[in-house]
Amino acid sequence: MNRIWAIIENTFKESLRQKILLLLVIFSILLIVVSIFLEPFALGEAPRILRDFSLAVSALFGVLVVIIIGSTLIHKDIEKRTIYTVITKPVRRSEIIIGKFLGLLLLIIILVCSMAVIQQLVIFFYEGSFDFSLLIAIPFLILEIMILLGILLLFSSFSSPALSAMMGIIFFIIGHASPDLKLFADQVKIPAMKYLAYGFYYIMPNLENFNLRIDLVHKLPLYPDQLLFSICYGLIYTIFLVYLAIIIFEKREFK
Amino acid sequence: MDMAIELENICRSFKNHFWQNKKQVLKDVSLEIYKGEIFGFLGPNGAGKTTTIKIITGLIRPDSGSIEIFGHPANALKVKKRIGFLPESPYFYEHLTGYEFLKISALLSNQKNYKSGILGLLEKVGLKHAVRLQLRKYSRGMLQRIGIAQALVAEPELLILDEPLTGLDPIGRKEIKDIILEQKAKGNTVFFSSHILPDAEAVCDRIGIIIDGQIIKVGELNKLLRKGLKTDEISLEDWFVKQIKRNE
Ligand SMILES: Nc1ncnc2c1ncn2[C@@H]1O[C@H](COP(=O)(O)OP(=O)(O)OP(=O)(O)O)[C@@H](O)[C@H]1O
Ligand SMILES: [Mg+2]
């Protein structure tokens, strides 16, 4: 446990020091705050726009952070050869992967929660009361980020940061197009295309499961069993990805 | 005699690019390092010293051959607990201070009460003044020293050092040699690489010479020297060069 904690702490601090992070934080906060000034153009839709916009910004923020930092997480250690003194200690390679996963996740959780606080403050400033119903979006955003982080770790366990980041983006896009993909698969007539589309649909993570934005903005009812399904789905998918990353990392050489 | 490290018929090749042919870097390397000795692993640049050490520490795998440390497979966790390793021209997390880096090293080595040990180590390697300095502000020699300190953090029975003396000033070299000798006095084993013969001469019980991926000589230093020095009074360096030339 001490060993994993040491890696978590180091990953956390190392990621926190990245300059790009500060840039993203400032930019995101600015975007959320600026949304206040959209009011005159909103024609009575302001409360919705405010919610929609700030939820979208914090989601995008989380995704960008995980892709930018997650894609270099392993590679930097190998490139800079800092991994040599870590991997030759009595540490399991799985502990290194898990420690890195949890270290960056912890950082992102803290950042995303801070975004939520800012979002609430902006709503309070604007409407005179908080809207805590929005907070339920956080755990689901974090689940989505966990899946993406799993994908990034998986690809960086054997390939370059550029490829890992690209795969992260591809999974993000296809993952959110999942319902459309299903629709396409259902309707397309050419068999080969149909199987391919279904194949993609089942393999790629369905990230729309974690997108509660529309439901929250329009105050639609949320169904507990559906939410529970999404939570299990996210956890299992993540564990599977991290497990794969560990298997590949175990085989890896450090030349 | 008990073995600390046992390498048997290790071969390893590398491919620089996938269209190139493989280049064999280690050719049937066999070595036995006894418990409690200081072993100097010598050879010119590119001979395969670092590659051998990477295989011993499990950073890379051999294409063929076997490796045992204290009679166990080299990558077993219980074996790693007994090893301290200094990589060649080491790089560490730049944002950490000397103390923080040793703390992580201690935690990774399952050391619980590390605090006093770390401060003692930092003093021993002459970095007491740099405890709170970030590693990116360390000089080359200071990095080498902190590298030795992290290798010693778990009081290992076997110390593997890849060129521990490069980048150090004469005082530093002396200090590191003293640390190596002190390890031996404690009954520990030290395996280190170098291309500088006098360094080995000062501390080693035995040396092994690797040239172009092949071990050409292993033995007690003074015995090897006597053979070379029999005919004329050449220096150690000359003898070394002669050994290398003979193998080309
Ligand atoms: N990752 C690698 N890919 C391809 N070739 C490599 C790799 N690592 C080492 N080599 C080659 O293997 C040979 C031995 O390298 P090695 O680093 O083991 O030498 P060395 O004895 O440690 O030399 P030095 O004294 O310069 O440190 C060299 O010819 C080198 O080019
Ligand atoms: Mg070397």
XYZ file of C-alpha atoms and ligand atoms in Angstrom:
535
model
C 0.000 0.000 0.000
C 2.851 2.346 0.850
C 4.323 1.659 -2.549
C 1.156 2.485 -4.470
C 0.662 5.550 -2.325
C 4.168 6.763 -3.132
C 3.396 6.472 -6.840
C -0.011 8.126 -6.468
C 1.521 11.054 -4.643
C 4.321 11.455 -7.138
C 1.981 11.260 -10.135
C -0.358 13.755 -8.525
C 2.370 16.281 -7.828
C 4.016 15.791 -11.182
C 0.759 16.296 -13.067
C -0.158 19.297 -10.973
C 3.060 20.977 -12.040
C 2.258 20.886 -15.740
C 1.853 24.392 -17.089
C -0.838 23.411 -19.549
C -3.027 22.541 -16.574
C -2.992 26.076 -15.229
C -3.879 27.349 -18.667
C -6.844 24.999 -18.968
C -8.066 25.855 -15.466
C -7.969 29.588 -16.093
C -9.602 29.232 -19.478
C -12.402 27.032 -18.159
C -13.146 29.278 -15.203
C -13.236 32.266 -17.530
C -15.668 30.486 -19.832
C -18.000 29.570 -16.966
C -17.921 33.065 -15.517
C -18.373 34.723 -18.882
C -21.555 32.752 -19.451
C -23.216 35.199 -17.057
C -22.925 37.879 -19.670
C -24.826 35.850 -22.210
C -28.049 36.726 -20.440
C -29.205 39.649 -22.611
C -28.994 37.446 -25.704
C -30.703 34.485 -24.118
C -34.334 35.557 -24.482
C -35.496 33.976 -21.273
C -33.486 30.823 -21.900
C -30.670 32.079 -19.706
C -30.986 29.560 -16.849
C -30.834 26.681 -19.298
C -27.994 28.087 -21.297
C -26.054 28.804 -18.147
C -26.442 25.216 -16.945
C -25.820 23.645 -20.308
C -22.792 25.764 -20.958
C -21.111 25.346 -17.592
C -21.683 21.586 -17.539
C -20.261 21.305 -21.021
C -17.223 23.383 -20.102
C -16.349 21.305 -17.041
C -16.810 18.081 -19.021
C -14.611 19.335 -21.814
C -12.080 20.527 -19.279
C -11.887 17.114 -17.617
C -11.563 15.333 -20.946
C -8.837 17.660 -22.192
C -6.832 17.294 -18.977
C -7.047 13.525 -19.035
C -6.022 13.315 -22.692
C -3.159 15.795 -22.475
C -1.639 14.578 -19.214
C -2.722 10.940 -19.409
C -1.101 10.366 -22.774
C 2.368 11.271 -21.474
C 2.027 9.690 -18.052
C 4.019 6.537 -18.757
C 6.019 7.746 -21.690
C 7.678 10.590 -19.841
C 9.044 8.180 -17.263
C 10.510 5.958 -19.943
C 11.788 8.770 -22.138
C 13.466 10.514 -19.220
C 14.595 7.178 -17.800
C 13.152 8.016 -14.402
C 11.431 4.648 -14.621
C 14.749 2.807 -14.113
C 15.031 3.565 -10.416
C 11.338 2.882 -9.873
C 10.944 -0.390 -11.693
C 14.065 -1.906 -10.133
C 12.685 -1.360 -6.646
C 10.633 -4.170 -5.124
C 7.514 -2.832 -6.814
C 5.058 -4.733 -8.954
C 4.515 -3.293 -12.371
C 0.795 -3.432 -11.726
C 1.341 -1.156 -8.746
C 2.990 1.388 -11.008
C 0.079 1.409 -13.451
C -2.530 1.520 -10.691
C -0.624 4.243 -8.852
C -0.411 6.367 -11.975
C -4.071 5.794 -12.732
C -5.187 6.800 -9.255
C -2.748 9.701 -9.013
C -4.022 11.459 -12.113
C -7.625 10.492 -11.327
C -7.349 12.076 -7.903
C -6.100 15.301 -9.438
C -8.901 15.381 -12.005
C -11.545 14.637 -9.382
C -10.363 17.584 -7.337
C -10.317 19.844 -10.382
C -13.732 18.778 -11.622
C -15.192 19.296 -8.148
C -13.658 22.769 -8.029
C -15.312 23.489 -11.372
C -18.621 22.419 -9.876
C -18.130 24.813 -6.972
C -17.493 27.669 -9.382
C -20.495 26.663 -11.405
C -22.671 26.755 -8.283
C -21.297 30.145 -7.318
C -22.095 31.529 -10.748
C -25.633 30.173 -10.536
C -26.015 31.640 -7.062
C -24.756 34.993 -8.211
C -27.196 34.946 -11.081
C -30.307 33.398 -9.559
C -29.902 33.973 -5.850
C -29.933 30.256 -5.026
C -27.801 27.204 -5.681
C -28.907 24.366 -7.941
C -27.541 21.248 -6.306
C -29.361 18.957 -8.707
C -26.518 19.595 -11.154
C -23.991 17.966 -8.852
C -25.101 14.498 -9.846
C -23.360 15.093 -13.168
C -19.972 14.973 -11.420
C -19.698 11.265 -10.589
C -20.774 10.391 -14.114
C -18.299 12.756 -15.683
C -15.645 11.135 -13.521
C -16.681 7.684 -14.733
C -16.282 8.840 -18.320
C -12.872 10.271 -17.471
C -11.894 6.984 -15.836
C -12.664 5.109 -19.044
C -10.687 7.579 -21.115
C -7.777 7.395 -18.683
C -7.903 3.605 -18.965
C -7.684 3.885 -22.738
C -4.783 6.319 -22.533
C -2.870 4.105 -20.114
C -3.571 1.074 -22.270
C -2.176 2.683 -25.398
C 0.728 4.364 -23.651
C 1.762 1.025 -22.166
C 3.105 0.168 -25.614
C 2.875 3.154 -27.975
C 3.754 6.827 -28.227
C 2.015 9.760 -26.519
C 0.779 11.027 -29.894
C -0.880 7.736 -30.746
C -2.291 7.423 -27.231
C -3.757 10.915 -27.363
C -5.203 10.209 -30.794
C -6.824 7.007 -29.569
C -8.205 8.922 -26.597
C -9.819 11.434 -28.940
C -11.143 8.739 -31.266
C -12.653 6.792 -28.377
C -14.131 9.996 -27.037
C -15.793 10.887 -30.335
C -16.999 7.413 -31.251
C -17.996 6.793 -27.648
C -20.328 9.758 -27.749
C -21.624 8.838 -31.178
C -22.513 5.421 -29.832
C -26.317 5.857 -30.095
C -25.932 7.085 -33.680
C -23.719 4.140 -34.426
C -26.412 1.781 -33.181
C -29.009 3.557 -35.284
C -26.762 3.293 -38.304
C -26.107 -0.402 -37.648
C -29.823 -1.071 -37.335
C -30.657 0.594 -40.612
C -27.762 -0.049 -42.953
C -28.492 -2.681 -45.624
C -25.010 -3.882 -46.642
C -24.169 -6.852 -44.380
C -20.445 -6.118 -44.075
C -21.145 -2.562 -42.991
C -23.788 -3.756 -40.610
C -21.471 -6.153 -38.786
C -18.696 -3.616 -38.697
C -21.000 -1.005 -37.209
C -22.360 -3.461 -34.638
C -18.817 -4.560 -33.836
C -17.769 -0.996 -33.155
C -20.931 -0.366 -31.212
C -20.271 -3.222 -28.834
C -16.506 -2.782 -28.451
C -16.313 0.954 -28.053
C -17.435 2.344 -24.720
C -20.834 3.993 -24.793
C -19.911 7.323 -23.271
C -23.390 8.758 -23.750
C -24.323 6.663 -20.704
C -22.472 9.207 -18.619
C -23.885 12.295 -20.262
C -26.627 13.677 -18.041
C -26.422 17.196 -19.402
C -29.647 17.226 -21.413
C -31.593 15.521 -18.628
C -30.327 17.972 -16.041
C -30.709 21.103 -18.131
C -34.277 20.237 -19.068
C -34.997 18.838 -15.625
C -36.050 15.466 -17.024
C -36.465 12.609 -14.551
C -33.433 10.400 -13.939
C -33.969 6.671 -13.508
C -32.012 5.070 -10.645
C -31.685 1.688 -12.359
C -30.284 3.353 -15.449
C -27.824 5.323 -13.363
C -26.819 2.203 -11.492
C -26.263 0.429 -14.794
C -24.038 3.281 -15.987
C -21.989 3.147 -12.804
C -21.406 -0.607 -13.098
C -20.728 -0.283 -16.802
C -18.152 2.464 -16.233
C -16.383 0.637 -13.430
C -16.207 -2.686 -15.237
C -15.031 -1.105 -18.472
C -12.335 0.833 -16.609
C -11.109 -2.185 -14.663
C -10.915 -4.146 -17.891
C -8.823 -1.424 -19.578
C -6.455 -1.022 -16.637
C -6.070 -4.782 -16.447
C -5.113 -4.919 -20.137
C -2.663 -2.052 -19.630
C -1.028 -3.966 -16.780
C -0.679 -7.143 -18.832
C 1.056 -5.246 -21.632
C 3.212 -3.221 -19.256
C 4.380 -6.409 -17.520
C 5.854 -7.613 -20.797
C 7.530 -4.359 -21.627
C 11.292 -3.853 -21.755
C 13.090 -0.641 -20.849
C 15.936 -0.313 -23.306
C 31.057 -20.411 -2.429
C 27.608 -18.837 -2.467
C 26.625 -16.950 -5.556
C 25.166 -13.460 -5.594
C 24.702 -13.272 -9.357
C 24.860 -16.097 -11.828
C 24.623 -15.396 -15.548
C 24.648 -18.362 -17.858
C 25.075 -18.132 -21.616
C 23.271 -14.841 -21.989
C 22.689 -13.679 -25.556
C 20.954 -10.531 -26.582
C 20.590 -8.652 -29.854
C 19.099 -5.324 -30.739
C 17.484 -3.986 -33.842
C 17.881 -0.303 -34.448
C 15.341 -0.163 -37.231
C 13.007 -2.863 -38.290
C 14.576 -3.115 -41.728
C 18.055 -3.537 -40.288
C 19.577 -6.814 -39.318
C 19.828 -7.642 -35.676
C 23.060 -6.752 -34.021
C 24.234 -9.169 -31.406
C 25.312 -7.160 -28.398
C 25.869 -9.941 -25.863
C 27.416 -13.142 -27.125
C 27.091 -16.012 -24.722
C 27.922 -14.084 -21.578
C 28.474 -16.171 -18.466
C 29.495 -14.643 -15.155
C 29.521 -15.654 -11.544
C 29.638 -13.054 -8.818
C 30.344 -14.403 -5.362
C 28.630 -13.220 -2.234
C 30.629 -10.631 -0.346
C 33.004 -9.608 -3.104
C 33.536 -6.419 -5.035
C 33.424 -7.192 -8.714
C 34.541 -4.715 -11.343
C 32.938 -5.086 -14.751
C 35.277 -3.477 -17.236
C 35.177 -2.835 -20.931
C 35.409 -0.105 -23.544
C 32.451 1.988 -24.699
C 29.763 -0.057 -26.359
C 31.106 -3.380 -25.110
C 27.814 -4.392 -23.521
C 28.267 -3.495 -19.857
C 25.048 -1.554 -19.513
C 23.141 -4.158 -21.496
C 24.377 -6.873 -19.134
C 23.391 -4.802 -16.126
C 19.949 -4.139 -17.573
C 19.466 -7.846 -17.924
C 20.575 -8.464 -14.346
C 18.156 -5.820 -13.050
C 15.291 -7.043 -15.208
C 14.941 -3.902 -17.309
C 15.352 -6.028 -20.412
C 15.216 -9.772 -21.006
C 17.860 -11.951 -22.591
C 17.110 -13.672 -25.907
C 18.486 -16.827 -24.372
C 20.370 -17.898 -21.297
C 19.489 -17.829 -17.639
C 20.044 -15.457 -14.775
C 19.778 -16.049 -11.060
C 20.301 -13.727 -8.132
C 20.879 -15.295 -4.733
C 19.673 -18.509 -6.341
C 16.290 -17.075 -7.362
C 14.891 -15.741 -10.647
C 16.065 -12.159 -11.020
C 12.683 -10.469 -11.275
C 11.168 -11.944 -8.119
C 10.014 -9.293 -5.695
C 11.871 -10.876 -2.800
C 15.081 -10.688 -4.813
C 14.559 -7.050 -5.761
C 14.247 -6.237 -2.079
C 17.862 -7.240 -1.657
C 19.249 -5.204 -4.568
C 20.244 -1.573 -4.837
C 20.753 -0.242 -8.350
C 22.333 2.881 -9.794
C 21.604 3.315 -13.525
C 24.095 4.790 -15.961
C 23.996 8.623 -16.058
C 20.896 8.571 -13.907
C 17.866 10.807 -14.343
C 15.395 11.359 -11.584
C 12.177 13.243 -11.067
C 13.382 16.801 -11.443
C 10.660 18.427 -9.417
C 11.491 16.499 -6.254
C 13.948 17.621 -3.633
C 16.731 15.274 -2.616
C 14.823 14.378 0.513
C 11.527 13.780 -1.314
C 13.210 11.571 -3.866
C 14.822 9.404 -1.222
C 11.506 9.251 0.600
C 9.799 7.846 -2.496
C 12.675 5.424 -2.978
C 12.330 4.280 0.616
C 8.574 3.821 0.336
C 8.981 1.864 -2.886
C 11.464 -0.358 -1.067
C 9.031 -1.000 1.783
C 11.029 1.016 4.289
C 8.740 2.291 7.015
C 10.911 4.387 9.295
C 12.887 6.147 6.675
C 13.376 9.629 8.013
C 16.576 9.331 10.011
C 17.961 6.825 7.519
C 17.473 9.250 4.655
C 19.142 12.134 6.392
C 22.037 9.880 7.324
C 22.379 8.741 3.728
C 22.313 12.275 2.389
C 25.091 13.139 4.759
C 27.057 10.075 3.778
C 26.999 10.954 0.080
C 27.868 14.565 0.831
C 24.524 16.140 0.013
C 23.563 17.418 3.415
C 23.452 20.967 2.075
C 21.105 19.964 -0.749
C 18.394 18.189 1.220
C 15.748 20.723 0.244
C 17.086 21.490 -3.222
C 15.128 20.311 -6.267
C 16.914 17.662 -8.278
C 16.842 19.766 -11.433
C 19.156 22.164 -9.685
C 21.606 19.394 -8.878
C 24.906 19.247 -10.733
C 25.985 16.141 -12.612
C 28.072 14.906 -9.705
C 25.329 15.634 -7.210
C 22.918 13.541 -9.271
C 25.408 10.709 -9.238
C 25.610 11.003 -5.457
C 21.857 11.042 -4.923
C 21.725 8.050 -7.261
C 24.059 6.153 -4.965
C 21.973 7.213 -1.995
C 18.737 5.872 -3.523
C 20.497 2.606 -4.292
C 21.514 2.287 -0.647
C 18.173 3.278 0.803
C 16.998 -0.229 1.648
C 20.385 -1.433 2.894
C 20.737 -3.903 0.031
C 22.861 -7.021 0.177
C 23.769 -6.577 -3.465
C 24.697 -3.242 -4.943
C 24.710 -2.924 -8.717
C 26.267 0.291 -9.981
C 26.575 1.251 -13.640
C 29.566 3.571 -13.865
C 29.270 4.995 -10.359
C 32.386 7.118 -10.644
C 31.759 9.058 -13.840
C 30.951 12.690 -13.354
C 32.568 12.869 -9.945
C 35.483 14.978 -8.828
C 38.463 13.283 -7.130
C 36.955 13.752 -3.690
C 33.680 12.329 -4.886
C 35.430 9.324 -6.388
C 37.204 8.697 -3.152
C 33.973 8.964 -1.199
C 32.130 6.556 -3.455
C 35.013 4.101 -3.345
C 34.865 4.290 0.431
C 31.165 3.530 0.328
C 31.855 0.528 -1.893
C 34.514 -0.752 0.497
C 32.230 -0.149 3.443
C 29.584 -2.327 1.793
C 32.076 -5.112 1.499
C 33.036 -4.712 5.140
C 29.377 -5.245 5.996
C 29.447 -8.498 4.064
C 27.522 -7.144 1.084
C 28.275 -7.692 -2.577
C 29.076 -4.914 -5.022
C 28.977 -5.262 -8.790
C 29.992 -2.163 -10.682
C 30.950 -1.254 -14.212
C 33.638 1.118 -15.337
C 35.972 1.696 -18.219
C 38.631 3.068 -15.983
C 41.034 0.430 -14.777
C 42.666 2.250 -11.855
C 39.213 2.684 -10.320
C 38.783 -1.037 -10.340
C 42.280 -1.601 -9.101
C 41.605 0.426 -5.974
C 38.638 -1.571 -4.747
C 37.987 -4.788 -6.644
C 38.495 -8.349 -5.511
C 37.897 -9.629 -8.987
C 37.286 -8.109 -12.370
C 35.648 -9.249 -15.562
C 36.496 -7.771 -18.905
C 33.904 -7.596 -21.643
C 34.801 -6.625 -25.169
C 32.374 -6.550 -28.038
C 29.796 -8.540 -26.126
C 32.137 -11.292 -25.040
C 33.686 -11.900 -21.665
C 37.378 -12.280 -22.368
C 38.814 -12.429 -18.857
C 37.524 -13.003 -15.383
C 39.635 -13.336 -12.330
C 41.448 -11.854 -9.414
C 42.906 -8.545 -10.376
C 46.464 -9.174 -9.195
C 46.639 -12.553 -10.894
C 45.475 -11.084 -14.182
C 47.962 -8.294 -13.806
C 50.849 -10.576 -13.070
C 50.338 -12.342 -16.378
C 50.295 -9.068 -18.273
C 53.159 -7.579 -16.378
C 55.408 -10.594 -16.737
C 57.195 -9.554 -19.906
C 57.679 -5.863 -19.381
C 56.716 -3.121 -16.976
C 53.677 -1.750 -18.719
C 51.063 0.254 -16.903
C 47.590 -0.979 -16.138
C 46.122 1.158 -18.860
C 48.515 -0.207 -21.442
C 47.750 -3.721 -20.385
C 44.048 -3.008 -20.706
C 44.494 -1.542 -24.162
C 46.588 -4.531 -25.144
C 43.869 -6.908 -24.022
C 41.362 -5.003 -26.090
C 43.608 -4.878 -29.167
C 44.268 -8.570 -28.985
C 40.573 -9.208 -29.248
C 39.941 -7.050 -32.280
N 18.310 -0.097 -27.022
C 19.277 -0.382 -27.898
N 18.990 -0.498 -29.209
C 19.949 -0.799 -30.083
N 21.231 -0.993 -29.768
C 21.600 -0.882 -28.484
C 20.632 -0.571 -27.472
N 21.274 -0.545 -26.289
C 22.553 -0.813 -26.536
N 22.761 -1.030 -27.850
C 24.036 -1.355 -28.480
O 24.618 -2.359 -27.702
C 26.014 -2.154 -27.608
C 26.409 -2.204 -26.158
O 25.851 -1.107 -25.477
P 26.036 -0.895 -23.921
O 25.258 0.310 -23.555
O 25.714 -2.148 -23.221
O 27.596 -0.598 -23.813
P 28.467 -0.185 -22.553
O 29.491 -1.234 -22.388
O 27.605 0.105 -21.401
O 29.163 1.128 -23.061
P 29.531 2.498 -22.280
O 30.838 2.288 -21.650
O 29.598 3.495 -23.371
O 28.424 2.770 -21.324
C 26.320 -0.847 -28.289
O 26.867 -1.125 -29.539
C 24.985 -0.191 -28.453
O 24.930 0.505 -29.666
Mg 27.242 1.680 -20.267
